[in-house]
């Protein structure tokens, strides 16, 4: 006959493992003495519990952490880029923050660029699209940079680089240069490598003057 | 938080591992390698598969440590990973594999009638066990062979305690019913078998 004492059957594994409290153990033993179905179930559980599991040996256990660790390290290193992006996503950086970072990168790149040849400077000055020295001066004079200033600065620096590129392209078109592509990366960088603060000021003045000259002397060239 | 200290110990070791402490890693692996291997072996009945799954379990756990929510135990999380990995291997199995150790035991002992009957009963139990629905089989294994409480099983299997108890109960009742049936296995050892 099938026993329906589910409350007894539920605790049979604990009884078998010897983890049952004394009151429960007595209750189970009293039931087992009178129930063949639950006794058969206990025998079945005992057979399962004593199913043999081989021991791979101490050598296996000792070596396991050493076998796993290099692979764990390798996979963790591979995860770093995605972890960084997760971190940045989690940081919830505002738009102005990204703009500031972009502007900082562009500005830093611009500051390490080397001196331009005079002709390139003049040509670049002619093509400079927007007077922006005031932004630089404003930014450098203030200890706290406002987000909107950084956005303006980012835009200005980008335009500045484009205009320098145009200037070099013009030089080449006038028959004076043989390399236009990569000029900004190679010739310009060579020339501007040792730009000091003083030279930077001079460059800014030159650019600014060029812009004013352009406005007053040659307005058609804008088109 | 359950039982306090073991969980805290694991979390401290995990923090140390995250900080690059190799000894913390070794300690965690050594703490859980044997119980995990035992469970995996019971699921796949093969040393090579169990050893392979054991390595994969630890690698997955330690490389995905960011996904471990510290509300549960690290041990529970390890069991969840191991069971999910073993399920795939188990599902790929198209046939029942016998545990070879029993054959060794039988060969060492005289082939008494009692030992042969016991051997046949064990074989029938294993077949019946393999035929159980997956969740019932894993629940019975965790309760009887790994001696997990219903609460632990519920956490590992991500179900309620009531569901864990129901899976255990139905699983065991099916095993009992199968063993109560007359043997139909033509490959089973005949009672009058000779050496």
Coordinates of C-alpha atoms in Angstrom, one line a residue:
Chain A
X1 CA 0.0 0.0 0.0
X2 CA 1.3 3.5 -0.9
X3 CA 1.8 5.8 2.1
X4 CA 0.6 9.3 1.7
X5 CA 2.5 10.7 4.7
X6 CA 4.4 13.2 2.6
X7 CA 5.6 15.1 5.8
X8 CA 7.4 11.9 6.7
X9 CA 8.8 11.2 3.2
X10 CA 10.1 14.7 2.9
X11 CA 12.4 14.2 5.9
X12 CA 13.6 10.7 5.0
X13 CA 16.8 12.1 3.3
X14 CA 17.6 14.1 6.5
X15 CA 16.9 11.0 8.6
X16 CA 19.2 9.0 6.4
X17 CA 21.9 11.7 6.7
X18 CA 21.5 11.8 10.4
X19 CA 20.7 15.5 10.4
X20 CA 17.2 15.2 11.8
X21 CA 16.4 16.6 15.3
X22 CA 15.7 14.0 18.0
X23 CA 11.9 14.6 18.1
X24 CA 11.5 14.2 14.4
X25 CA 13.8 11.2 14.4
X26 CA 11.6 9.4 16.9
X27 CA 8.5 10.3 14.9
X28 CA 10.0 8.9 11.7
X29 CA 11.2 5.7 13.4
X30 CA 7.7 5.1 14.8
X31 CA 6.3 5.5 11.4
X32 CA 8.9 3.3 9.7
X33 CA 8.2 0.5 12.1
X34 CA 4.6 0.4 10.8
X35 CA 5.0 1.4 7.2
X36 CA 6.5 -0.9 4.6
X37 CA 6.2 1.7 1.8
X38 CA 8.3 4.3 3.6
X39 CA 10.8 1.6 4.6
X40 CA 11.2 0.6 1.0
X41 CA 11.6 4.3 0.1
X42 CA 14.3 4.6 2.8
X43 CA 16.1 1.6 1.3
X44 CA 15.9 3.2 -2.2
X45 CA 17.3 6.5 -0.8
X46 CA 20.1 4.6 0.9
X47 CA 21.1 2.9 -2.3
X48 CA 21.2 6.2 -4.1
X49 CA 23.2 7.9 -1.3
X50 CA 25.8 5.2 -1.4
X51 CA 26.3 5.3 -5.2
X52 CA 30.1 5.4 -5.5
X53 CA 31.9 8.5 -6.7
X54 CA 35.6 7.9 -7.6
X55 CA 38.2 10.0 -6.1
X56 CA 40.6 11.4 -8.8
X57 CA 43.4 11.5 -6.2
X58 CA 45.4 14.2 -4.4
X59 CA 47.4 15.1 -7.5
X60 CA 44.2 16.1 -9.3
X61 CA 43.0 18.3 -6.5
X62 CA 46.4 19.9 -6.0
X63 CA 46.8 20.7 -9.6
X64 CA 43.3 22.0 -10.3
X65 CA 43.7 25.6 -9.1
X66 CA 47.0 25.8 -11.1
X67 CA 45.3 24.5 -14.2
X68 CA 42.4 26.9 -13.9
X69 CA 44.0 30.2 -12.9
X70 CA 45.9 31.0 -16.1
X71 CA 42.7 30.5 -18.1
X72 CA 40.7 32.7 -15.7
X73 CA 43.3 35.4 -16.0
X74 CA 43.4 35.2 -19.8
X75 CA 39.6 35.5 -20.1
X76 CA 39.5 38.3 -17.6
X77 CA 42.1 40.3 -19.6
X78 CA 40.0 39.7 -22.7
X79 CA 37.0 41.2 -20.9
X80 CA 38.7 44.5 -19.9
X81 CA 37.5 46.6 -22.9
X82 CA 33.9 45.6 -22.4
X83 CA 34.3 46.1 -18.7
X84 CA 35.5 49.6 -19.3
X85 CA 32.5 50.4 -21.6
X86 CA 30.2 48.9 -18.9
X87 CA 31.9 51.2 -16.3
X88 CA 31.5 54.2 -18.5
X89 CA 27.9 53.3 -19.2
X90 CA 27.2 52.9 -15.6
X91 CA 28.9 56.3 -14.8
X92 CA 26.1 58.1 -16.6
X93 CA 28.4 60.8 -18.0
X94 CA 26.4 63.9 -19.3
X95 CA 26.7 65.1 -22.9
X96 CA 28.8 68.1 -21.9
X97 CA 31.2 65.7 -20.2
X98 CA 31.8 63.9 -23.5
X99 CA 32.1 67.2 -25.3
X100 CA 34.6 68.4 -22.7
X101 CA 36.6 65.1 -23.0
X102 CA 36.6 65.5 -26.8
X103 CA 37.7 69.1 -26.6
X104 CA 40.5 68.2 -24.1
X105 CA 41.8 65.5 -26.5
X106 CA 41.7 67.9 -29.5
X107 CA 43.3 70.7 -27.5
X108 CA 46.0 68.4 -26.2
X109 CA 46.8 67.1 -29.7
X110 CA 46.9 70.7 -30.9
X111 CA 49.3 71.8 -28.2
X112 CA 51.8 69.1 -29.1
X113 CA 51.7 69.9 -32.8
X114 CA 55.0 71.4 -34.0
X115 CA 55.7 74.9 -35.5
X116 CA 54.3 75.6 -38.9
X117 CA 56.4 77.0 -41.7
X118 CA 55.7 80.7 -42.2
X119 CA 54.1 80.2 -45.6
X120 CA 51.8 77.5 -44.2
X121 CA 50.9 79.8 -41.3
X122 CA 50.0 82.6 -43.6
X123 CA 48.0 80.3 -45.8
X124 CA 46.3 78.7 -42.9
X125 CA 45.5 82.1 -41.4
X126 CA 43.8 83.1 -44.7
X127 CA 41.5 80.1 -44.5
X128 CA 40.7 80.2 -40.8
X129 CA 37.0 80.0 -40.6
X130 CA 36.3 81.6 -37.3
X131 CA 38.1 83.9 -34.9
X132 CA 38.5 81.8 -31.7
X133 CA 41.4 83.1 -29.8
X134 CA 39.1 84.8 -27.4
X135 CA 37.7 81.3 -26.5
X136 CA 41.3 80.1 -25.8
X137 CA 42.1 83.1 -23.8
X138 CA 38.9 82.9 -21.9
X139 CA 39.4 79.3 -21.2
X140 CA 43.0 79.6 -20.2
X141 CA 42.2 82.6 -17.9
X142 CA 39.5 80.8 -16.0
X143 CA 40.1 78.0 -13.5
X144 CA 36.6 76.7 -14.0
X145 CA 35.6 75.9 -17.5
X146 CA 31.9 75.9 -18.2
X147 CA 30.4 73.1 -20.3
X148 CA 29.2 75.5 -23.0
X149 CA 32.7 76.9 -23.3
X150 CA 34.1 73.5 -23.8
X151 CA 31.6 72.8 -26.5
X152 CA 32.5 76.0 -28.3
X153 CA 36.2 75.2 -27.9
X154 CA 35.7 71.7 -29.3
X155 CA 33.9 73.1 -32.4
X156 CA 36.6 75.8 -32.8
X157 CA 39.5 73.4 -32.5
X158 CA 37.9 71.1 -35.1
X159 CA 37.4 74.0 -37.5
X160 CA 41.0 75.1 -36.8
X161 CA 42.4 71.8 -37.8
X162 CA 40.3 71.7 -41.0
X163 CA 41.5 75.2 -42.0
X164 CA 45.1 74.3 -41.4
X165 CA 44.6 71.3 -43.6
X166 CA 43.0 73.5 -46.3
X167 CA 46.0 75.9 -46.1
X168 CA 48.5 73.1 -46.7
X169 CA 46.4 71.8 -49.6
X170 CA 46.6 75.3 -51.1
X171 CA 50.3 75.4 -50.7
X172 CA 50.6 72.2 -52.6
X173 CA 48.2 73.4 -55.3
X174 CA 50.5 76.4 -55.8
X175 CA 53.3 74.1 -56.9
X176 CA 55.3 74.3 -53.8
X177 CA 54.5 71.0 -52.2
X178 CA 54.5 67.6 -53.5
X179 CA 52.7 65.9 -50.6
X180 CA 49.3 67.0 -49.6
X181 CA 47.9 63.9 -48.1
X182 CA 49.3 63.4 -44.7
X183 CA 50.8 66.8 -44.6
X184 CA 49.1 67.6 -41.3
X185 CA 50.4 64.4 -39.8
X186 CA 53.9 64.6 -41.1
X187 CA 55.1 68.1 -42.2
X188 CA 53.0 70.0 -39.8
X189 CA 53.9 67.8 -36.9
X190 CA 57.6 68.1 -37.6
X191 CA 57.3 71.9 -37.8
X192 CA 55.3 72.3 -34.6
X193 CA 57.1 69.8 -32.5
X194 CA 59.0 72.3 -30.3
X195 CA 56.2 74.8 -29.8
X196 CA 56.8 76.7 -26.6
X197 CA 54.2 78.7 -24.7
X198 CA 55.7 81.9 -26.1
X199 CA 55.5 80.5 -29.6
X200 CA 52.0 79.4 -29.0
X201 CA 51.1 83.0 -28.0
X202 CA 52.7 84.2 -31.3
X203 CA 50.8 81.6 -33.2
X204 CA 47.5 82.7 -31.7
X205 CA 48.3 86.3 -32.4
X206 CA 49.2 85.4 -36.0
X207 CA 46.0 83.5 -36.5
X208 CA 44.1 86.3 -34.9
X209 CA 45.7 88.9 -37.1
X210 CA 45.2 86.7 -40.1
X211 CA 41.5 86.6 -39.4
X212 CA 41.3 90.4 -39.0
X213 CA 43.3 90.9 -42.2
X214 CA 41.0 88.5 -44.0
X215 CA 38.0 90.4 -42.7
X216 CA 39.3 93.8 -43.8
X217 CA 41.5 93.1 -46.9
X218 CA 40.1 90.2 -48.8
X219 CA 36.5 89.7 -48.0
X220 CA 35.7 87.9 -51.3
X221 CA 38.1 85.1 -50.5
X222 CA 35.6 83.8 -48.0
X223 CA 33.5 82.6 -50.8
Chain B
X1 CA 22.3 36.4 5.0
X2 CA 22.4 32.7 5.9
X3 CA 24.5 31.2 8.7
X4 CA 26.7 34.3 8.7
X5 CA 30.3 33.3 8.6
X6 CA 30.7 30.9 5.6
X7 CA 29.1 33.4 3.3
X8 CA 31.2 36.2 4.7
X9 CA 34.3 34.2 4.3
X10 CA 33.6 33.6 0.7
X11 CA 32.8 37.2 0.0
X12 CA 36.0 38.3 1.7
X13 CA 37.9 35.8 -0.4
X14 CA 36.1 37.0 -3.6
X15 CA 37.1 40.6 -2.8
X16 CA 40.7 39.5 -2.3
X17 CA 40.6 37.6 -5.6
X18 CA 39.2 40.7 -7.3
X19 CA 42.2 42.6 -5.9
X20 CA 44.5 40.1 -7.5
X21 CA 45.1 37.8 -4.6
X22 CA 46.1 34.5 -6.0
X23 CA 45.9 32.7 -2.7
X24 CA 42.2 33.7 -2.3
X25 CA 41.5 32.1 -5.6
X26 CA 43.2 28.8 -4.6
X27 CA 41.4 28.8 -1.3
X28 CA 38.0 29.1 -3.0
X29 CA 38.7 26.4 -5.6
X30 CA 40.0 24.0 -2.9
X31 CA 37.0 24.7 -0.7
X32 CA 34.4 23.7 -3.4
X33 CA 36.2 21.4 -5.8
X34 CA 35.3 18.1 -4.1
X35 CA 31.6 18.7 -3.5
X36 CA 31.2 20.1 -7.0
X37 CA 33.0 17.2 -8.6
X38 CA 30.9 14.7 -6.6
X39 CA 27.7 16.3 -7.9
X40 CA 28.9 16.6 -11.4
X41 CA 30.1 13.0 -11.4
X42 CA 26.6 11.9 -10.2
X43 CA 25.1 13.9 -13.1
X44 CA 27.3 12.7 -15.9
X45 CA 28.7 9.4 -14.6
X46 CA 32.1 9.9 -16.2
X47 CA 35.3 11.2 -14.6
X48 CA 36.7 13.0 -17.7
X49 CA 33.4 14.8 -18.3
X50 CA 33.0 15.6 -14.6
X51 CA 36.6 17.0 -14.4
X52 CA 36.1 19.0 -17.6
X53 CA 32.8 20.4 -16.2
X54 CA 34.4 21.2 -12.9
X55 CA 37.1 23.4 -14.6
X56 CA 34.5 25.1 -16.8
X57 CA 32.4 25.8 -13.7
X58 CA 35.2 27.6 -11.9
X59 CA 36.4 29.4 -15.0
X60 CA 32.9 30.6 -15.7
X61 CA 32.3 31.6 -12.1
X62 CA 35.6 33.6 -11.7
X63 CA 35.5 35.3 -15.1
X64 CA 31.9 36.2 -14.6
X65 CA 32.3 37.3 -11.0
X66 CA 30.7 40.7 -11.9
X67 CA 27.4 38.9 -12.5
X68 CA 27.4 37.4 -9.0
X69 CA 24.7 39.1 -6.9
X70 CA 25.9 38.9 -3.4
X71 CA 22.3 38.3 -2.1
X72 CA 22.9 34.6 -2.4
X73 CA 25.8 32.4 -1.4
X74 CA 28.8 32.0 -3.7
X75 CA 28.4 28.2 -3.2
X76 CA 24.8 28.3 -4.5
X77 CA 26.0 30.3 -7.5
X78 CA 28.7 27.7 -8.2
X79 CA 26.1 24.9 -8.1
X80 CA 23.8 26.8 -10.4
X81 CA 26.6 27.2 -13.0
X82 CA 27.7 23.6 -12.6
X83 CA 24.2 22.2 -13.0
X84 CA 23.5 24.3 -16.1
X85 CA 26.8 23.2 -17.7
X86 CA 26.1 19.5 -16.8
X87 CA 22.6 19.7 -18.2
X88 CA 24.0 20.3 -21.6
X89 CA 26.4 17.3 -21.4
X90 CA 23.6 15.2 -20.0
X91 CA 21.2 16.1 -22.8
X92 CA 23.8 15.2 -25.4
X93 CA 24.0 11.7 -24.0
X94 CA 21.9 9.4 -26.1
X95 CA 22.4 6.3 -23.9
X96 CA 22.8 5.4 -20.3
X97 CA 26.3 5.0 -19.0
X98 CA 27.0 2.5 -16.3
X99 CA 29.3 3.5 -13.4
X100 CA 32.3 1.2 -13.8
X101 CA 33.1 1.2 -10.1
X102 CA 30.3 -1.2 -9.3
X103 CA 31.8 -3.7 -11.7
X104 CA 35.0 -3.5 -9.8
X105 CA 33.2 -4.0 -6.5
X106 CA 31.4 -7.0 -7.8
X107 CA 34.6 -8.5 -9.2
X108 CA 36.4 -8.2 -5.9
X109 CA 33.6 -9.9 -4.0
X110 CA 32.3 -13.4 -4.6
X111 CA 29.3 -13.4 -6.9
X112 CA 26.8 -14.2 -4.3
X113 CA 23.1 -14.3 -5.2
X114 CA 22.6 -11.3 -2.9
X115 CA 25.3 -9.3 -4.6
X116 CA 23.9 -10.1 -8.1
X117 CA 20.4 -9.0 -7.0
X118 CA 21.8 -5.9 -5.5
X119 CA 23.7 -5.2 -8.7
X120 CA 20.6 -5.6 -10.8
X121 CA 18.6 -3.4 -8.5
X122 CA 21.2 -0.7 -8.7
X123 CA 21.2 -0.9 -12.5
X124 CA 17.5 -0.6 -12.6
X125 CA 17.6 2.3 -10.2
X126 CA 20.1 4.1 -12.4
X127 CA 18.0 3.6 -15.5
X128 CA 14.9 4.8 -13.7
X129 CA 16.8 7.8 -12.4
X130 CA 18.0 8.7 -15.9
X131 CA 14.5 8.5 -17.1
X132 CA 13.2 11.1 -14.6
X133 CA 12.3 14.5 -15.9
X134 CA 15.3 16.8 -15.6
X135 CA 14.2 19.0 -12.7
X136 CA 13.0 16.0 -10.7
X137 CA 16.2 14.1 -11.3
X138 CA 18.4 17.1 -10.3
X139 CA 16.2 17.8 -7.2
X140 CA 16.4 14.1 -6.1
X141 CA 20.1 14.1 -6.6
X142 CA 20.7 17.3 -4.7
X143 CA 18.5 16.1 -1.8
X144 CA 19.5 12.5 -1.5
X145 CA 23.1 12.4 -2.7
X146 CA 24.3 15.9 -2.0
X147 CA 22.2 16.3 1.1
X148 CA 21.0 19.8 0.3
X149 CA 18.0 21.2 2.2
X150 CA 14.9 22.1 0.3
X151 CA 15.7 25.8 0.8
X152 CA 19.1 25.3 -0.7
X153 CA 17.6 23.3 -3.6
X154 CA 15.1 26.1 -4.2
X155 CA 17.9 28.7 -4.5
X156 CA 20.0 26.5 -6.7
X157 CA 17.1 25.6 -9.0
X158 CA 15.6 29.1 -8.8
X159 CA 12.2 27.9 -7.7
X160 CA 10.0 28.0 -4.6
X161 CA 10.6 25.6 -1.7
X162 CA 7.2 24.1 -2.4
X163 CA 8.2 23.4 -6.0
X164 CA 11.4 21.8 -4.8
X165 CA 9.5 19.5 -2.4
X166 CA 7.0 18.6 -5.2
X167 CA 9.8 17.8 -7.6
X168 CA 11.5 15.6 -5.0
X169 CA 8.3 13.8 -4.0
X170 CA 7.2 13.1 -7.6
X171 CA 10.7 12.0 -8.5
X172 CA 11.0 9.5 -5.7
X173 CA 7.5 8.1 -6.3
X174 CA 8.4 7.5 -9.9
X175 CA 11.6 5.7 -8.9
X176 CA 9.7 3.5 -6.4
X177 CA 7.1 2.7 -9.1
X178 CA 9.8 1.8 -11.6
X179 CA 11.7 -0.5 -9.1
X180 CA 8.4 -2.1 -8.2
X181 CA 7.8 -3.2 -11.8
X182 CA 9.1 -6.6 -12.9
X183 CA 12.5 -6.4 -14.5
X184 CA 12.3 -6.2 -18.3
X185 CA 16.0 -5.7 -18.9
X186 CA 17.3 -8.5 -21.2
X187 CA 20.9 -7.4 -20.4
X188 CA 20.5 -7.7 -16.7
X189 CA 22.6 -10.4 -15.0
X190 CA 20.7 -13.7 -14.8
X191 CA 20.2 -14.9 -11.2
X192 CA 22.1 -18.2 -11.9
X193 CA 25.0 -16.6 -13.7
X194 CA 28.4 -18.3 -13.3
X195 CA 31.8 -16.7 -12.8

